[in-house]
Amino acid sequence: MRSQYCGELNSTHIDQEVTLCGWVHRRRDHGGVIFLDLRDRDGIAQVVFDPDTGEHFQRADKVRGEYVVQVKGRVRARPEGTVNPDMPTGEIEVLGKELVILNSAATPPFQLDEHQSVGEDVRLKYRYVDLRRPEMQQKLRFRSRITSAIRSYLDQNGFLDIETPILTRATPEGARDYLVPSRTHANNFFALPQSPQLFKQLLMVSGFDRYYQIAKCFRDEDLRADRQPEFTQIDIETSFMNEEEIMGMTERMISGLFSSLLNVELGSFPRMPYLEAMQRYGSDKPDLRIPLELVDVDDLMQQVDFKVFNGPANDPKGRVAALKVTGGAKLSRKQIDDYTKYISIYGARGLAWIKVNELDKGIEGLQSPIIKFMPVEIVMALMERVGAADGDIVFFGADSAKVVNESLGHLRLKLGEDLDLYTCEWAPLWVVDFPMFEEDGNGGLTSLHHPFTAPSCTPEELAQNPEKALSRAYDMVLNGCELGGGSIRIHDQAMQKTVFKVLGIEDEEAREKFGFLLDALQFGCPPHGGLAFGLDRLVMLMTGAQSIREVIAFPKTQSAACVMTEAPGTVSSAQLRELHIRLRQVEGKAE
């Protein structure tokens, strides 16, 4: 039905006869001559209809925005003075000869070029209209280019694209499963996969050596700007490669992606141990574009009478840290109060601060509501510890290490954004040497990544001192965003059983939940490892989008609902009976 896409036309097509199909982006009537801006996925072309085209002119006069039409005409150069340098097709226009209305359109719920004036819920309800916007089409086309380039890279490096099941069984991977009731197996449930983790490990046992998949994954968890209940992973697993080899291979993949699609050279990816990342930045995914760092001052605060500081300083699980902001003394009291309110989201009960006005004057040159509670020598030692200078402000966090890391870590990011402290555009790194386990809040331990991650010690050493064990895990971080994470996996049955026991999973439970994996490990499982990249997050970063909802064709809302299809929805009593399900009443309503 068409000879070209609208956005493909340029001066080389002048005097050619073309046939275009698309949507009427805008209609203008200029003194009896009708201009139609015709839009398709490649761009917009201006079409001109003169009155001498008869019935076709009359049709052009009737069309309105978002009508679907077919146009036949001749490409010509735009008259002098009407060239639009801001449009790829701005040098030419199409002199229309024939117009066919393929479908009319009701008035859209919002104008495509005025989408920002409507709420996101309206845009998501009419997502098929929202997706017509050129910027949305560009993002999704760019997403397609990313997946194409990744497939090409992995294919060239000997990886096989293998699909794994969507219907599987529930396994503990750190989030709630989406459960699917079985009609044929009464009172039993499938689960949608949180990741293809166990199946890709079994593919390594099967000898496929190198696997990848652009995989749909599902997690029933609270949402944020970079989270969705269903998301897409670039899933990779390989045998007979160690950490450095896997990191090097995937680092080249991501670097090549940025180079070819954005003309950006990411440079080297430094390695940073988890403990160092937490100490210096309060985060295991630090944004290295921001030069601010946390400085430990526990030792200075252990002897002061100020309980806000000496309590956490003397608590083995506490932390007192300082964050110096160069030039930050210009911050107003209202701005400081706003930052205090901001970090309360992360559990902080306050935000202590010292402004450095004239350091040479000693304590008299400092401004703060807290210095009266501390000896002069301690205050000056603090200034020396953080390298303070005139015009700086020093913020303090004092609480449990978790609260201090989260609050000051996020304050660091907020200050970097508000004060435009970025030193570069892109800052990649690998975070390595993660702990195997963390406390679960109930006196036990839980896996920091997942229970199939290999530790960097023997089973005996792991059983004796699990709290100190490090894992062979690695996360790729870019601009404070975790692009992907992975690890060397456990390929030995004895080690896997030891990890399960540390996690409180006894033999009987392990056999029930993971018997197939334990069996596979005793039939010649090779050393293997891999990682998974969040495709949605990667596209969000590369396109500069503010949310992954902007780079997913049909995303869910913050409440994990689809306002367009009204999912999730109710089902009939007959369907429930077939599935052996009876609803219970919750607060007067059927759940």
Short mmCIF file of N, CA and C in Angstrom, two decimals, residues 58-205:
data_model
loop_
_atom_site.label_atom_id
_atom_site.label_comp_id
_atom_site.label_asym_id
_atom_site.label_seq_id
_atom_site.Cartn_x
_atom_site.Cartn_y
_atom_site.Cartn_z
N GLN A 58 -11.54 17.61 -1.72
CA GLN A 58 -12.70 17.59 -0.84
C GLN A 58 -12.49 16.62 0.32
N ARG A 59 -11.87 15.47 0.03
CA ARG A 59 -11.59 14.52 1.11
C ARG A 59 -10.57 15.10 2.08
N ALA A 60 -9.55 15.76 1.53
CA ALA A 60 -8.53 16.38 2.38
C ALA A 60 -9.15 17.43 3.29
N ASP A 61 -10.21 18.07 2.80
CA ASP A 61 -10.88 19.09 3.60
C ASP A 61 -11.66 18.46 4.75
N LYS A 62 -12.04 17.17 4.59
CA LYS A 62 -12.84 16.50 5.60
C LYS A 62 -12.03 15.81 6.69
N VAL A 63 -10.80 15.47 6.37
CA VAL A 63 -10.03 14.69 7.35
C VAL A 63 -9.71 15.50 8.59
N ARG A 64 -9.52 14.82 9.68
CA ARG A 64 -9.15 15.45 10.94
C ARG A 64 -7.99 14.68 11.57
N GLY A 65 -7.53 15.18 12.68
CA GLY A 65 -6.40 14.56 13.34
C GLY A 65 -6.61 13.09 13.64
N GLU A 66 -5.58 12.28 13.37
CA GLU A 66 -5.52 10.84 13.61
C GLU A 66 -6.35 10.00 12.64
N TYR A 67 -6.92 10.64 11.58
CA TYR A 67 -7.49 9.85 10.50
C TYR A 67 -6.37 9.04 9.86
N VAL A 68 -6.69 7.82 9.42
CA VAL A 68 -5.71 6.98 8.73
C VAL A 68 -5.96 7.12 7.23
N VAL A 69 -4.93 7.52 6.50
CA VAL A 69 -5.13 7.81 5.08
C VAL A 69 -3.99 7.23 4.24
N GLN A 70 -4.28 7.12 2.94
CA GLN A 70 -3.27 6.79 1.94
C GLN A 70 -3.19 7.96 0.97
N VAL A 71 -1.99 8.38 0.67
CA VAL A 71 -1.77 9.53 -0.21
C VAL A 71 -0.86 9.12 -1.36
N LYS A 72 -1.24 9.52 -2.57
CA LYS A 72 -0.36 9.37 -3.73
C LYS A 72 -0.04 10.77 -4.25
N GLY A 73 1.22 10.99 -4.62
CA GLY A 73 1.60 12.30 -5.09
C GLY A 73 3.03 12.34 -5.58
N ARG A 74 3.47 13.58 -5.88
CA ARG A 74 4.82 13.78 -6.41
C ARG A 74 5.63 14.61 -5.41
N VAL A 75 6.86 14.17 -5.18
CA VAL A 75 7.75 14.88 -4.26
C VAL A 75 8.32 16.11 -4.97
N ARG A 76 8.29 17.24 -4.28
CA ARG A 76 8.87 18.46 -4.83
C ARG A 76 9.59 19.23 -3.74
N ALA A 77 10.48 20.12 -4.14
CA ALA A 77 11.19 20.95 -3.17
C ALA A 77 10.22 21.97 -2.59
N ARG A 78 10.37 22.26 -1.32
CA ARG A 78 9.52 23.29 -0.72
C ARG A 78 9.87 24.65 -1.31
N PRO A 79 8.89 25.52 -1.44
CA PRO A 79 9.16 26.87 -1.96
C PRO A 79 10.17 27.60 -1.07
N GLU A 80 10.89 28.53 -1.66
CA GLU A 80 11.89 29.30 -0.92
C GLU A 80 11.25 30.01 0.27
N GLY A 81 11.90 29.90 1.40
CA GLY A 81 11.39 30.54 2.62
C GLY A 81 10.51 29.65 3.45
N THR A 82 10.17 28.45 2.94
CA THR A 82 9.30 27.55 3.72
C THR A 82 10.04 26.29 4.18
N VAL A 83 11.34 26.21 3.90
CA VAL A 83 12.11 25.06 4.33
C VAL A 83 12.15 25.03 5.87
N ASN A 84 11.95 23.83 6.44
CA ASN A 84 11.98 23.65 7.90
C ASN A 84 13.22 22.84 8.27
N PRO A 85 14.29 23.52 8.73
CA PRO A 85 15.55 22.81 9.03
C PRO A 85 15.43 21.89 10.24
N ASP A 86 14.36 22.03 11.03
CA ASP A 86 14.20 21.21 12.22
C ASP A 86 13.55 19.86 11.92
N MET A 87 13.09 19.67 10.67
CA MET A 87 12.47 18.39 10.27
C MET A 87 13.37 17.65 9.31
N PRO A 88 13.56 16.35 9.50
CA PRO A 88 14.36 15.57 8.54
C PRO A 88 13.80 15.67 7.11
N THR A 89 12.47 15.85 7.00
CA THR A 89 11.84 15.97 5.68
C THR A 89 11.54 17.43 5.34
N GLY A 90 12.22 18.35 6.03
CA GLY A 90 11.88 19.76 5.92
C GLY A 90 12.24 20.43 4.61
N GLU A 91 13.00 19.76 3.75
CA GLU A 91 13.36 20.37 2.47
C GLU A 91 12.35 20.08 1.37
N ILE A 92 11.47 19.11 1.62
CA ILE A 92 10.56 18.67 0.56
C ILE A 92 9.13 18.64 1.05
N GLU A 93 8.22 18.50 0.12
CA GLU A 93 6.82 18.24 0.42
C GLU A 93 6.26 17.38 -0.70
N VAL A 94 5.09 16.82 -0.47
CA VAL A 94 4.45 15.96 -1.47
C VAL A 94 3.23 16.70 -2.02
N LEU A 95 3.21 16.89 -3.33
CA LEU A 95 2.04 17.47 -3.97
C LEU A 95 1.03 16.35 -4.17
N GLY A 96 -0.02 16.36 -3.34
CA GLY A 96 -0.97 15.27 -3.35
C GLY A 96 -1.82 15.22 -4.61
N LYS A 97 -2.01 14.04 -5.12
CA LYS A 97 -2.87 13.82 -6.29
C LYS A 97 -4.09 12.96 -5.94
N GLU A 98 -3.90 12.00 -5.05
CA GLU A 98 -5.00 11.13 -4.64
C GLU A 98 -4.96 10.97 -3.12
N LEU A 99 -6.16 10.89 -2.54
CA LEU A 99 -6.28 10.68 -1.10
C LEU A 99 -7.36 9.65 -0.84
N VAL A 100 -7.02 8.62 -0.09
CA VAL A 100 -7.98 7.59 0.32
C VAL A 100 -8.06 7.60 1.84
N ILE A 101 -9.27 7.76 2.37
CA ILE A 101 -9.46 7.68 3.82
C ILE A 101 -9.63 6.21 4.19
N LEU A 102 -8.62 5.67 4.85
CA LEU A 102 -8.66 4.26 5.23
C LEU A 102 -9.48 4.03 6.49
N ASN A 103 -9.50 5.03 7.36
CA ASN A 103 -10.33 4.95 8.58
C ASN A 103 -10.40 6.32 9.21
N SER A 104 -11.58 6.64 9.71
CA SER A 104 -11.75 7.89 10.44
C SER A 104 -11.32 7.68 11.89
N ALA A 105 -11.31 8.74 12.67
CA ALA A 105 -10.89 8.65 14.07
C ALA A 105 -11.72 9.60 14.91
N ALA A 106 -12.13 9.13 16.07
CA ALA A 106 -12.76 10.01 17.05
C ALA A 106 -11.72 10.98 17.59
N THR A 107 -12.18 12.04 18.21
CA THR A 107 -11.25 12.99 18.81
C THR A 107 -10.43 12.28 19.88
N PRO A 108 -9.11 12.29 19.78
CA PRO A 108 -8.30 11.55 20.75
C PRO A 108 -8.42 12.13 22.15
N PRO A 109 -8.15 11.35 23.18
CA PRO A 109 -8.29 11.82 24.56
C PRO A 109 -7.29 12.91 24.92
N PHE A 110 -6.24 13.04 24.15
CA PHE A 110 -5.28 14.14 24.34
C PHE A 110 -4.53 14.34 23.04
N GLN A 111 -4.07 15.57 22.82
CA GLN A 111 -3.26 15.85 21.64
C GLN A 111 -1.86 15.29 21.84
N LEU A 112 -1.33 14.70 20.80
CA LEU A 112 -0.05 14.02 20.94
C LEU A 112 1.07 14.96 21.35
N ASP A 113 0.98 16.22 20.90
CA ASP A 113 2.04 17.17 21.26
C ASP A 113 1.73 17.92 22.55
N GLU A 114 0.64 17.52 23.24
CA GLU A 114 0.30 18.15 24.51
C GLU A 114 0.13 17.10 25.60
N HIS A 115 0.85 15.97 25.44
CA HIS A 115 0.68 14.86 26.37
C HIS A 115 1.07 15.20 27.80
N GLN A 116 1.96 16.17 27.96
CA GLN A 116 2.45 16.49 29.31
C GLN A 116 1.39 17.16 30.17
N SER A 117 0.34 17.65 29.53
CA SER A 117 -0.72 18.32 30.29
C SER A 117 -1.74 17.34 30.84
N VAL A 118 -1.59 16.06 30.54
CA VAL A 118 -2.52 15.05 31.06
C VAL A 118 -1.77 14.11 32.00
N GLY A 119 -2.52 13.48 32.90
CA GLY A 119 -1.90 12.58 33.86
C GLY A 119 -1.43 11.29 33.22
N GLU A 120 -0.48 10.62 33.91
CA GLU A 120 0.04 9.37 33.37
C GLU A 120 -1.04 8.30 33.29
N ASP A 121 -2.02 8.37 34.20
CA ASP A 121 -3.09 7.37 34.16
C ASP A 121 -3.90 7.47 32.86
N VAL A 122 -4.08 8.70 32.36
CA VAL A 122 -4.79 8.87 31.09
C VAL A 122 -3.95 8.35 29.94
N ARG A 123 -2.67 8.64 29.98
CA ARG A 123 -1.78 8.16 28.92
C ARG A 123 -1.75 6.63 28.90
N LEU A 124 -1.75 6.00 30.09
CA LEU A 124 -1.71 4.54 30.14
C LEU A 124 -3.04 3.92 29.75
N LYS A 125 -4.14 4.59 30.06
CA LYS A 125 -5.45 4.06 29.68
C LYS A 125 -5.59 4.03 28.16
N TYR A 126 -5.06 5.06 27.51
CA TYR A 126 -5.10 5.13 26.05
C TYR A 126 -3.69 4.96 25.50
N ARG A 127 -3.04 3.90 25.96
CA ARG A 127 -1.63 3.70 25.62
C ARG A 127 -1.42 3.61 24.12
N TYR A 128 -2.37 3.03 23.38
CA TYR A 128 -2.22 2.89 21.94
C TYR A 128 -2.16 4.26 21.25
N VAL A 129 -2.75 5.28 21.87
CA VAL A 129 -2.63 6.65 21.35
C VAL A 129 -1.31 7.25 21.80
N ASP A 130 -0.97 7.04 23.07
CA ASP A 130 0.28 7.57 23.62
C ASP A 130 1.49 7.05 22.84
N LEU A 131 1.42 5.78 22.42
CA LEU A 131 2.54 5.18 21.69
C LEU A 131 2.70 5.75 20.28
N ARG A 132 1.74 6.51 19.80
CA ARG A 132 1.89 7.15 18.49
C ARG A 132 2.84 8.34 18.55
N ARG A 133 3.08 8.85 19.74
CA ARG A 133 3.97 10.01 19.86
C ARG A 133 5.37 9.66 19.34
N PRO A 134 5.97 10.53 18.54
CA PRO A 134 7.28 10.22 17.97
C PRO A 134 8.33 9.83 19.01
N GLU A 135 8.33 10.52 20.18
CA GLU A 135 9.35 10.20 21.18
C GLU A 135 9.15 8.80 21.75
N MET A 136 7.89 8.36 21.89
CA MET A 136 7.64 7.00 22.37
C MET A 136 8.05 5.98 21.31
N GLN A 137 7.74 6.27 20.06
CA GLN A 137 8.13 5.36 18.99
C GLN A 137 9.65 5.26 18.89
N GLN A 138 10.34 6.39 19.09
CA GLN A 138 11.80 6.37 19.03
C GLN A 138 12.38 5.51 20.15
N LYS A 139 11.80 5.61 21.35
CA LYS A 139 12.31 4.81 22.47
C LYS A 139 12.15 3.31 22.21
N LEU A 140 10.96 2.92 21.70
CA LEU A 140 10.74 1.50 21.48
C LEU A 140 11.53 0.99 20.28
N ARG A 141 11.75 1.83 19.28
CA ARG A 141 12.60 1.42 18.16
C ARG A 141 14.05 1.28 18.64
N PHE A 142 14.46 2.19 19.53
CA PHE A 142 15.81 2.10 20.08
C PHE A 142 15.95 0.83 20.91
N ARG A 143 14.90 0.48 21.65
CA ARG A 143 14.91 -0.76 22.41
C ARG A 143 15.12 -1.95 21.49
N SER A 144 14.44 -1.95 20.35
CA SER A 144 14.60 -3.04 19.39
C SER A 144 16.03 -3.10 18.86
N ARG A 145 16.65 -1.94 18.64
CA ARG A 145 18.03 -1.92 18.18
C ARG A 145 18.98 -2.49 19.23
N ILE A 146 18.68 -2.21 20.52
CA ILE A 146 19.51 -2.75 21.60
C ILE A 146 19.43 -4.27 21.63
N THR A 147 18.23 -4.82 21.60
CA THR A 147 18.10 -6.28 21.66
C THR A 147 18.71 -6.94 20.43
N SER A 148 18.58 -6.29 19.28
CA SER A 148 19.18 -6.83 18.06
C SER A 148 20.71 -6.87 18.17
N ALA A 149 21.31 -5.79 18.70
CA ALA A 149 22.76 -5.73 18.85
C ALA A 149 23.25 -6.75 19.87
N ILE A 150 22.49 -6.94 20.95
CA ILE A 150 22.88 -7.91 21.97
C ILE A 150 22.81 -9.32 21.42
N ARG A 151 21.74 -9.63 20.72
CA ARG A 151 21.62 -10.96 20.11
C ARG A 151 22.79 -11.21 19.15
N SER A 152 23.12 -10.20 18.36
CA SER A 152 24.22 -10.35 17.40
C SER A 152 25.54 -10.64 18.11
N TYR A 153 25.81 -9.88 19.19
CA TYR A 153 27.06 -10.06 19.93
C TYR A 153 27.15 -11.45 20.54
N LEU A 154 26.06 -11.88 21.18
CA LEU A 154 26.08 -13.19 21.84
C LEU A 154 26.11 -14.32 20.82
N ASP A 155 25.39 -14.17 19.71
CA ASP A 155 25.44 -15.19 18.65
C ASP A 155 26.88 -15.34 18.14
N GLN A 156 27.54 -14.21 17.93
CA GLN A 156 28.91 -14.24 17.41
C GLN A 156 29.89 -14.84 18.40
N ASN A 157 29.53 -14.84 19.69
CA ASN A 157 30.42 -15.39 20.71
C ASN A 157 29.99 -16.79 21.15
N GLY A 158 29.22 -17.46 20.30
CA GLY A 158 28.93 -18.87 20.54
C GLY A 158 27.80 -19.17 21.49
N PHE A 159 26.98 -18.17 21.84
CA PHE A 159 25.86 -18.40 22.75
C PHE A 159 24.64 -18.88 21.96
N LEU A 160 23.86 -19.73 22.61
CA LEU A 160 22.65 -20.27 22.01
C LEU A 160 21.42 -19.65 22.67
N ASP A 161 20.48 -19.21 21.86
CA ASP A 161 19.22 -18.65 22.36
C ASP A 161 18.27 -19.81 22.66
N ILE A 162 18.06 -20.08 23.95
CA ILE A 162 17.24 -21.22 24.37
C ILE A 162 16.14 -20.72 25.30
N GLU A 163 14.90 -21.12 25.03
CA GLU A 163 13.78 -20.72 25.88
C GLU A 163 13.64 -21.65 27.08
N THR A 164 13.26 -21.06 28.20
CA THR A 164 13.01 -21.83 29.42
C THR A 164 11.53 -21.66 29.81
N PRO A 165 11.01 -22.54 30.67
CA PRO A 165 9.57 -22.53 30.96
C PRO A 165 9.08 -21.26 31.65
N ILE A 166 7.83 -20.90 31.34
CA ILE A 166 7.15 -19.82 32.05
C ILE A 166 6.36 -20.39 33.23
N LEU A 167 5.79 -21.56 33.07
CA LEU A 167 5.11 -22.24 34.16
C LEU A 167 6.10 -23.14 34.89
N THR A 168 6.40 -22.81 36.12
CA THR A 168 7.37 -23.59 36.89
C THR A 168 6.84 -23.72 38.32
N ARG A 169 7.72 -24.03 39.28
CA ARG A 169 7.28 -24.12 40.67
C ARG A 169 7.88 -22.99 41.48
N ALA A 170 7.23 -22.66 42.56
CA ALA A 170 7.68 -21.57 43.41
C ALA A 170 9.04 -21.90 44.03
N THR A 171 9.97 -20.95 43.94
CA THR A 171 11.29 -21.10 44.57
C THR A 171 11.63 -19.79 45.26
N PRO A 172 12.35 -19.84 46.37
CA PRO A 172 12.69 -18.60 47.09
C PRO A 172 13.79 -17.83 46.38
N GLU A 173 13.44 -16.69 45.79
CA GLU A 173 14.46 -15.87 45.11
C GLU A 173 14.40 -14.43 45.57
N GLY A 174 13.81 -14.18 46.72
CA GLY A 174 13.86 -12.84 47.29
C GLY A 174 12.61 -12.01 47.11
N ALA A 175 11.64 -12.44 46.33
CA ALA A 175 10.40 -11.70 46.16
C ALA A 175 9.23 -12.68 46.11
N ARG A 176 8.02 -12.16 46.15
CA ARG A 176 6.84 -13.02 46.09
C ARG A 176 6.64 -13.52 44.66
N ASP A 177 6.18 -14.76 44.56
CA ASP A 177 5.87 -15.34 43.26
C ASP A 177 4.45 -14.96 42.83
N TYR A 178 4.26 -14.87 41.53
CA TYR A 178 2.91 -14.89 40.98
C TYR A 178 2.51 -16.36 40.81
N LEU A 179 1.43 -16.75 41.45
CA LEU A 179 1.00 -18.15 41.43
C LEU A 179 -0.09 -18.36 40.38
N VAL A 180 -0.05 -19.53 39.75
CA VAL A 180 -1.03 -19.91 38.73
C VAL A 180 -1.68 -21.22 39.15
N PRO A 181 -2.96 -21.21 39.46
CA PRO A 181 -3.62 -22.45 39.89
C PRO A 181 -3.71 -23.46 38.75
N SER A 182 -3.59 -24.72 39.09
CA SER A 182 -3.67 -25.79 38.09
C SER A 182 -5.07 -26.41 38.10
N ARG A 183 -5.70 -26.46 36.93
CA ARG A 183 -7.02 -27.08 36.81
C ARG A 183 -6.92 -28.60 36.92
N THR A 184 -5.85 -29.14 36.34
CA THR A 184 -5.73 -30.61 36.27
C THR A 184 -5.06 -31.21 37.50
N HIS A 185 -4.45 -30.38 38.32
CA HIS A 185 -3.82 -30.86 39.56
C HIS A 185 -4.44 -30.07 40.71
N ALA A 186 -5.52 -30.57 41.23
CA ALA A 186 -6.29 -29.84 42.24
C ALA A 186 -5.43 -29.44 43.43
N ASN A 187 -5.63 -28.18 43.86
CA ASN A 187 -4.95 -27.62 45.04
C ASN A 187 -3.45 -27.47 44.86
N ASN A 188 -2.98 -27.50 43.61
CA ASN A 188 -1.57 -27.28 43.32
C ASN A 188 -1.42 -26.06 42.41
N PHE A 189 -0.22 -25.46 42.47
CA PHE A 189 -0.01 -24.21 41.76
C PHE A 189 1.31 -24.22 41.00
N PHE A 190 1.29 -23.63 39.84
CA PHE A 190 2.52 -23.24 39.17
C PHE A 190 2.92 -21.87 39.70
N ALA A 191 4.14 -21.45 39.38
CA ALA A 191 4.56 -20.08 39.64
C ALA A 191 5.18 -19.52 38.37
N LEU A 192 4.97 -18.23 38.14
CA LEU A 192 5.67 -17.57 37.03
C LEU A 192 7.10 -17.29 37.49
N PRO A 193 8.08 -17.43 36.60
CA PRO A 193 9.48 -17.37 37.03
C PRO A 193 9.93 -15.96 37.42
N GLN A 194 10.58 -15.85 38.58
CA GLN A 194 11.24 -14.60 38.93
C GLN A 194 12.49 -14.40 38.09
N SER A 195 13.05 -15.50 37.62
CA SER A 195 14.16 -15.50 36.67
C SER A 195 14.29 -16.93 36.17
N PRO A 196 15.02 -17.14 35.07
CA PRO A 196 15.25 -18.52 34.61
C PRO A 196 16.41 -19.20 35.32
N GLN A 197 16.74 -18.77 36.53
CA GLN A 197 17.97 -19.15 37.20
C GLN A 197 18.25 -20.65 37.18
N LEU A 198 17.35 -21.45 37.74
CA LEU A 198 17.64 -22.88 37.86
C LEU A 198 17.67 -23.57 36.51
N PHE A 199 16.82 -23.16 35.60
CA PHE A 199 16.80 -23.80 34.28
C PHE A 199 18.07 -23.51 33.50
N LYS A 200 18.61 -22.30 33.63
CA LYS A 200 19.84 -22.02 32.88
C LYS A 200 21.02 -22.77 33.51
N GLN A 201 20.96 -22.99 34.81
CA GLN A 201 22.00 -23.82 35.41
C GLN A 201 21.90 -25.26 34.92
N LEU A 202 20.67 -25.75 34.80
CA LEU A 202 20.48 -27.11 34.30
C LEU A 202 20.93 -27.23 32.84
N LEU A 203 20.81 -26.15 32.08
CA LEU A 203 21.32 -26.17 30.70
C LEU A 203 22.84 -26.32 30.68
N MET A 204 23.50 -25.78 31.71
CA MET A 204 24.95 -25.96 31.80
C MET A 204 25.28 -27.41 32.14
N VAL A 205 24.47 -28.01 33.03
CA VAL A 205 24.65 -29.43 33.33
C VAL A 205 24.45 -30.26 32.06
#
